[in-house]
Short mmCIF file of N, CA, C and O in Angstrom, two decimals:
data_model
loop_
_atom_site.label_atom_id
_atom_site.label_comp_id
_atom_site.label_asym_id
_atom_site.label_seq_id
_atom_site.Cartn_x
_atom_site.Cartn_y
_atom_site.Cartn_z
N MET Z 653 0.85 -1.17 0.00
CA MET Z 653 0.00 0.00 0.00
C MET Z 653 0.90 1.23 0.00
O MET Z 653 1.80 1.36 0.80
N SER Z 654 0.63 2.14 -0.92
CA SER Z 654 1.42 3.36 -0.98
C SER Z 654 1.00 4.31 0.14
O SER Z 654 -0.06 4.17 0.73
N SER Z 655 1.86 5.28 0.40
CA SER Z 655 1.53 6.24 1.46
C SER Z 655 0.31 7.06 1.09
O SER Z 655 -0.45 7.48 1.96
N GLU Z 656 0.11 7.29 -0.21
CA GLU Z 656 -1.04 8.05 -0.65
C GLU Z 656 -2.35 7.30 -0.37
O GLU Z 656 -3.34 7.90 0.07
N VAL Z 657 -2.35 6.02 -0.59
CA VAL Z 657 -3.53 5.20 -0.29
C VAL Z 657 -3.77 5.19 1.21
O VAL Z 657 -4.92 5.29 1.67
N GLY Z 658 -2.72 5.09 1.99
CA GLY Z 658 -2.85 5.13 3.44
C GLY Z 658 -3.45 6.45 3.92
O GLY Z 658 -4.29 6.47 4.82
N LYS Z 659 -3.03 7.55 3.30
CA LYS Z 659 -3.58 8.87 3.66
C LYS Z 659 -5.07 8.95 3.35
O LYS Z 659 -5.84 9.52 4.12
N ILE Z 660 -5.47 8.37 2.24
CA ILE Z 660 -6.89 8.38 1.86
C ILE Z 660 -7.70 7.58 2.89
O ILE Z 660 -8.77 8.01 3.32
N ASN Z 661 -7.19 6.43 3.29
CA ASN Z 661 -7.90 5.60 4.25
C ASN Z 661 -7.96 6.25 5.64
O ASN Z 661 -8.97 6.14 6.33
N ILE Z 662 -6.91 6.96 6.03
CA ILE Z 662 -6.94 7.71 7.29
C ILE Z 662 -7.95 8.86 7.19
O ILE Z 662 -8.68 9.15 8.14
N PHE Z 663 -7.99 9.51 6.02
CA PHE Z 663 -8.97 10.56 5.78
C PHE Z 663 -10.39 10.02 5.97
O PHE Z 663 -11.24 10.67 6.58
N LEU Z 664 -10.62 8.81 5.47
CA LEU Z 664 -11.94 8.18 5.65
C LEU Z 664 -12.28 8.02 7.13
O LEU Z 664 -13.41 8.28 7.54
N LEU Z 665 -11.32 7.57 7.90
CA LEU Z 665 -11.56 7.32 9.32
C LEU Z 665 -12.01 8.60 10.04
O LEU Z 665 -12.95 8.58 10.82
N PHE Z 666 -11.35 9.72 9.74
CA PHE Z 666 -11.65 10.95 10.47
C PHE Z 666 -12.74 11.81 9.85
O PHE Z 666 -13.48 12.47 10.57
N LYS Z 667 -12.84 11.83 8.53
CA LYS Z 667 -13.80 12.72 7.87
C LYS Z 667 -15.06 12.01 7.38
O LYS Z 667 -16.11 12.64 7.27
N LEU Z 668 -14.97 10.74 7.07
CA LEU Z 668 -16.13 9.96 6.59
C LEU Z 668 -16.20 8.63 7.34
O LEU Z 668 -16.05 7.55 6.74
N PRO Z 669 -16.43 8.67 8.65
CA PRO Z 669 -16.36 7.44 9.43
C PRO Z 669 -17.38 6.38 9.03
O PRO Z 669 -17.12 5.19 9.16
N SER Z 670 -18.54 6.79 8.52
CA SER Z 670 -19.52 5.78 8.10
C SER Z 670 -18.97 4.94 6.96
O SER Z 670 -19.18 3.73 6.92
N ALA Z 671 -18.27 5.56 6.03
CA ALA Z 671 -17.66 4.80 4.93
C ALA Z 671 -16.56 3.88 5.47
O ALA Z 671 -16.44 2.73 5.07
N PHE Z 672 -15.75 4.40 6.39
CA PHE Z 672 -14.68 3.60 6.96
C PHE Z 672 -15.22 2.37 7.68
O PHE Z 672 -14.75 1.26 7.48
N PHE Z 673 -16.23 2.56 8.53
CA PHE Z 673 -16.76 1.43 9.30
C PHE Z 673 -17.56 0.46 8.44
O PHE Z 673 -17.76 -0.69 8.85
N CYS Z 674 -18.01 0.89 7.28
CA CYS Z 674 -18.68 -0.03 6.35
C CYS Z 674 -17.68 -0.84 5.53
O CYS Z 674 -18.07 -1.73 4.79
N GLY Z 675 -16.40 -0.53 5.64
CA GLY Z 675 -15.38 -1.32 4.97
C GLY Z 675 -14.94 -0.79 3.63
O GLY Z 675 -14.28 -1.49 2.87
N VAL Z 676 -15.26 0.45 3.31
CA VAL Z 676 -14.81 1.06 2.05
C VAL Z 676 -13.33 1.42 2.22
O VAL Z 676 -12.96 2.10 3.16
N ARG Z 677 -12.49 0.94 1.30
CA ARG Z 677 -11.05 1.21 1.38
C ARG Z 677 -10.49 1.47 -0.02
O ARG Z 677 -10.86 0.79 -0.98
N ALA Z 678 -9.58 2.42 -0.09
CA ALA Z 678 -8.82 2.65 -1.32
C ALA Z 678 -7.72 1.59 -1.38
O ALA Z 678 -7.08 1.29 -0.38
N LYS Z 679 -7.52 1.02 -2.55
CA LYS Z 679 -6.49 -0.01 -2.73
C LYS Z 679 -5.33 0.46 -3.58
O LYS Z 679 -4.19 0.06 -3.35
N LYS Z 680 -5.62 1.30 -4.58
CA LYS Z 680 -4.58 1.75 -5.50
C LYS Z 680 -5.02 3.07 -6.10
O LYS Z 680 -6.20 3.26 -6.40
N ILE Z 681 -4.07 3.99 -6.28
CA ILE Z 681 -4.39 5.25 -6.94
C ILE Z 681 -3.21 5.68 -7.78
O ILE Z 681 -2.05 5.50 -7.41
N ASN Z 682 -3.51 6.18 -8.97
CA ASN Z 682 -2.51 6.78 -9.85
C ASN Z 682 -3.19 7.93 -10.60
O ASN Z 682 -4.29 8.32 -10.25
N ASN Z 683 -2.55 8.45 -11.62
CA ASN Z 683 -3.12 9.59 -12.34
C ASN Z 683 -4.39 9.24 -13.11
O ASN Z 683 -5.20 10.13 -13.40
N GLU Z 684 -4.58 8.00 -13.45
CA GLU Z 684 -5.69 7.59 -14.30
C GLU Z 684 -6.85 6.94 -13.56
O GLU Z 684 -7.98 6.99 -14.01
N GLN Z 685 -6.56 6.29 -12.43
CA GLN Z 685 -7.63 5.53 -11.77
C GLN Z 685 -7.40 5.42 -10.27
O GLN Z 685 -6.29 5.57 -9.79
N CYS Z 686 -8.49 5.19 -9.58
CA CYS Z 686 -8.46 4.91 -8.15
C CYS Z 686 -9.29 3.64 -7.94
O CYS Z 686 -10.47 3.60 -8.29
N VAL Z 687 -8.66 2.62 -7.40
CA VAL Z 687 -9.34 1.36 -7.15
C VAL Z 687 -9.81 1.34 -5.69
O VAL Z 687 -9.02 1.59 -4.78
N VAL Z 688 -11.10 1.09 -5.51
CA VAL Z 688 -11.72 1.07 -4.19
C VAL Z 688 -12.39 -0.28 -4.00
O VAL Z 688 -12.98 -0.82 -4.93
N ALA Z 689 -12.28 -0.82 -2.79
CA ALA Z 689 -12.91 -2.10 -2.48
C ALA Z 689 -13.85 -1.94 -1.29
O ALA Z 689 -13.64 -1.08 -0.43
N VAL Z 690 -14.87 -2.79 -1.25
CA VAL Z 690 -15.82 -2.82 -0.13
C VAL Z 690 -15.91 -4.25 0.35
O VAL Z 690 -16.15 -5.16 -0.45
N LYS Z 691 -15.73 -4.45 1.64
CA LYS Z 691 -15.89 -5.80 2.20
C LYS Z 691 -17.38 -6.08 2.37
O LYS Z 691 -18.14 -5.23 2.83
N TYR Z 692 -17.77 -7.29 2.00
CA TYR Z 692 -19.16 -7.73 2.18
C TYR Z 692 -19.28 -8.27 3.59
O TYR Z 692 -18.77 -9.35 3.91
N ARG Z 693 -19.91 -7.48 4.46
CA ARG Z 693 -20.06 -7.85 5.87
C ARG Z 693 -21.51 -7.64 6.30
O ARG Z 693 -22.32 -7.11 5.56
N TRP Z 694 -21.81 -8.00 7.52
CA TRP Z 694 -23.18 -7.90 8.02
C TRP Z 694 -23.66 -6.45 8.04
O TRP Z 694 -24.83 -6.18 7.83
N ILE Z 695 -22.76 -5.51 8.28
CA ILE Z 695 -23.17 -4.10 8.36
C ILE Z 695 -23.57 -3.55 6.98
O ILE Z 695 -24.31 -2.58 6.90
N ASN Z 696 -23.10 -4.17 5.91
CA ASN Z 696 -23.40 -3.73 4.55
C ASN Z 696 -24.62 -4.41 3.94
O ASN Z 696 -25.04 -4.05 2.85
N GLN Z 697 -25.16 -5.42 4.59
CA GLN Z 697 -26.23 -6.22 4.00
C GLN Z 697 -27.60 -5.63 4.29
O GLN Z 697 -27.89 -5.21 5.40
N ASN Z 698 -28.43 -5.65 3.26
CA ASN Z 698 -29.83 -5.29 3.47
C ASN Z 698 -30.61 -6.57 3.79
O ASN Z 698 -30.03 -7.67 3.80
N PRO Z 699 -31.90 -6.50 4.05
CA PRO Z 699 -32.66 -7.71 4.41
C PRO Z 699 -32.69 -8.78 3.32
O PRO Z 699 -33.02 -9.92 3.60
N PHE Z 700 -32.34 -8.42 2.09
CA PHE Z 700 -32.34 -9.39 0.99
C PHE Z 700 -30.98 -10.03 0.78
O PHE Z 700 -30.73 -10.67 -0.22
N LYS Z 701 -30.07 -9.82 1.73
CA LYS Z 701 -28.71 -10.39 1.71
C LYS Z 701 -27.85 -9.86 0.56
O LYS Z 701 -26.90 -10.50 0.15
N SER Z 702 -28.20 -8.69 0.04
CA SER Z 702 -27.34 -8.02 -0.93
C SER Z 702 -26.79 -6.76 -0.28
O SER Z 702 -27.21 -6.39 0.82
N ILE Z 703 -25.86 -6.14 -0.93
CA ILE Z 703 -25.20 -4.98 -0.33
C ILE Z 703 -26.05 -3.73 -0.51
O ILE Z 703 -26.72 -3.56 -1.53
N TYR Z 704 -26.08 -2.89 0.50
CA TYR Z 704 -26.83 -1.65 0.43
C TYR Z 704 -26.29 -0.77 -0.70
O TYR Z 704 -25.07 -0.67 -0.89
N PHE Z 705 -27.19 -0.11 -1.42
CA PHE Z 705 -26.78 0.80 -2.48
C PHE Z 705 -25.96 1.96 -1.93
O PHE Z 705 -25.02 2.43 -2.56
N ALA Z 706 -26.29 2.43 -0.74
CA ALA Z 706 -25.57 3.56 -0.14
C ALA Z 706 -24.08 3.25 0.04
O ALA Z 706 -23.24 4.12 -0.14
N VAL Z 707 -23.76 2.02 0.38
CA VAL Z 707 -22.36 1.63 0.55
C VAL Z 707 -21.66 1.64 -0.81
O VAL Z 707 -20.53 2.12 -0.92
N LEU Z 708 -22.32 1.15 -1.83
CA LEU Z 708 -21.74 1.18 -3.17
C LEU Z 708 -21.57 2.62 -3.65
O LEU Z 708 -20.57 2.95 -4.30
N ALA Z 709 -22.51 3.48 -3.31
CA ALA Z 709 -22.41 4.89 -3.69
C ALA Z 709 -21.24 5.57 -2.97
O ALA Z 709 -20.55 6.40 -3.56
N MET Z 710 -21.01 5.21 -1.70
CA MET Z 710 -19.86 5.77 -0.97
C MET Z 710 -18.56 5.37 -1.65
O MET Z 710 -17.64 6.19 -1.79
N ALA Z 711 -18.48 4.12 -2.07
CA ALA Z 711 -17.27 3.65 -2.75
C ALA Z 711 -17.08 4.37 -4.09
O ALA Z 711 -15.96 4.76 -4.44
N ALA Z 712 -18.16 4.57 -4.81
CA ALA Z 712 -18.07 5.26 -6.10
C ALA Z 712 -17.63 6.71 -5.91
O ALA Z 712 -16.79 7.21 -6.67
N GLU Z 713 -18.17 7.37 -4.90
CA GLU Z 713 -17.79 8.76 -4.66
C GLU Z 713 -16.33 8.86 -4.20
O GLU Z 713 -15.63 9.80 -4.55
N LEU Z 714 -15.87 7.89 -3.41
CA LEU Z 714 -14.48 7.90 -2.97
C LEU Z 714 -13.54 7.74 -4.16
O LEU Z 714 -12.53 8.43 -4.25
N SER Z 715 -13.88 6.86 -5.09
CA SER Z 715 -12.99 6.62 -6.22
C SER Z 715 -12.80 7.86 -7.08
O SER Z 715 -11.71 8.13 -7.56
N THR Z 716 -13.86 8.64 -7.27
CA THR Z 716 -13.72 9.86 -8.06
C THR Z 716 -13.20 11.01 -7.21
O THR Z 716 -12.38 11.81 -7.67
N GLY Z 717 -13.65 11.11 -5.97
CA GLY Z 717 -13.21 12.19 -5.10
C GLY Z 717 -11.73 12.12 -4.77
O GLY Z 717 -11.06 13.15 -4.65
N ALA Z 718 -11.20 10.93 -4.62
CA ALA Z 718 -9.77 10.77 -4.32
C ALA Z 718 -8.92 11.26 -5.48
O ALA Z 718 -7.87 11.87 -5.27
N LEU Z 719 -9.37 11.01 -6.71
CA LEU Z 719 -8.63 11.51 -7.87
C LEU Z 719 -8.62 13.04 -7.89
O LEU Z 719 -7.60 13.66 -8.18
N VAL Z 720 -9.75 13.64 -7.57
CA VAL Z 720 -9.85 15.10 -7.55
C VAL Z 720 -8.96 15.66 -6.43
O VAL Z 720 -8.22 16.63 -6.65
N MET Z 721 -9.02 15.07 -5.24
CA MET Z 721 -8.19 15.54 -4.13
C MET Z 721 -6.71 15.42 -4.47
O MET Z 721 -5.91 16.31 -4.15
N ARG Z 722 -6.34 14.35 -5.14
CA ARG Z 722 -4.94 14.14 -5.54
C ARG Z 722 -4.49 15.22 -6.52
O ARG Z 722 -3.40 15.77 -6.40
N LYS Z 723 -5.32 15.52 -7.49
CA LYS Z 723 -5.00 16.54 -8.49
C LYS Z 723 -4.89 17.92 -7.85
O LYS Z 723 -3.97 18.69 -8.16
N ILE Z 724 -5.79 18.25 -6.95
CA ILE Z 724 -5.75 19.54 -6.26
C ILE Z 724 -4.47 19.66 -5.44
O ILE Z 724 -3.80 20.71 -5.45
N GLU Z 725 -4.12 18.60 -4.73
CA GLU Z 725 -2.91 18.64 -3.90
C GLU Z 725 -1.66 18.82 -4.76
O GLU Z 725 -0.78 19.62 -4.42
N LYS Z 726 -1.58 18.12 -5.89
CA LYS Z 726 -0.41 18.26 -6.78
C LYS Z 726 -0.34 19.66 -7.37
O LYS Z 726 0.74 20.23 -7.47
N ASN Z 727 -1.47 20.23 -7.76
CA ASN Z 727 -1.47 21.59 -8.30
C ASN Z 727 -1.08 22.60 -7.24
O ASN Z 727 -0.37 23.57 -7.52
N PHE Z 728 -1.54 22.42 -6.01
CA PHE Z 728 -1.19 23.31 -4.92
C PHE Z 728 0.31 23.28 -4.67
O PHE Z 728 0.95 24.32 -4.52
N LYS Z 729 0.90 22.08 -4.64
CA LYS Z 729 2.34 21.96 -4.43
C LYS Z 729 3.11 22.61 -5.57
O LYS Z 729 4.13 23.28 -5.35
N ARG Z 730 2.64 22.44 -6.80
CA ARG Z 730 3.31 23.02 -7.96
C ARG Z 730 3.27 24.55 -7.89
O ARG Z 730 4.28 25.21 -8.12
N GLU Z 731 2.13 25.10 -7.53
CA GLU Z 731 2.02 26.56 -7.42
C GLU Z 731 2.86 27.10 -6.28
O GLU Z 731 3.48 28.15 -6.40
N ARG Z 732 2.89 26.38 -5.16
CA ARG Z 732 3.70 26.80 -4.02
C ARG Z 732 5.18 26.82 -4.38
O ARG Z 732 5.90 27.75 -4.05
N ASP Z 733 5.64 25.77 -5.08
CA ASP Z 733 7.04 25.69 -5.49
C ASP Z 733 7.37 26.77 -6.51
O ASP Z 733 8.46 27.32 -6.50
N LYS Z 734 6.43 27.08 -7.38
CA LYS Z 734 6.65 28.10 -8.42
C LYS Z 734 6.83 29.48 -7.79
O LYS Z 734 7.66 30.25 -8.22
N HIS Z 735 6.06 29.77 -6.75
CA HIS Z 735 6.12 31.09 -6.12
C HIS Z 735 7.25 31.20 -5.10
O HIS Z 735 7.65 32.31 -4.76
N SER Z 736 7.74 30.08 -4.60
CA SER Z 736 8.79 30.16 -3.58
C SER Z 736 10.19 30.26 -4.18
O SER Z 736 11.12 30.64 -3.51
N GLY Z 737 10.34 29.89 -5.42
CA GLY Z 737 11.70 29.87 -5.96
C GLY Z 737 11.87 30.44 -7.28
O GLY Z 737 11.65 31.18 -8.02
#
């Protein structure tokens, strides 16, 4: 697990605890994609023994949101470096 993936998962714990406790985790991130996994557990199951749509939606939002957060952070660092030197 890269440090960037670890930071995303720590972010989940503190800022989106419902996603963290439902088992949503980032597995891999690069410039093109973010891979997110959800564990199938009792907390994610609806009465029909399938996974709640809300949990799948949290995973989908994390996969796109993490890419956006990564891009913003890289642009911020680039601008900071440009103005400092």
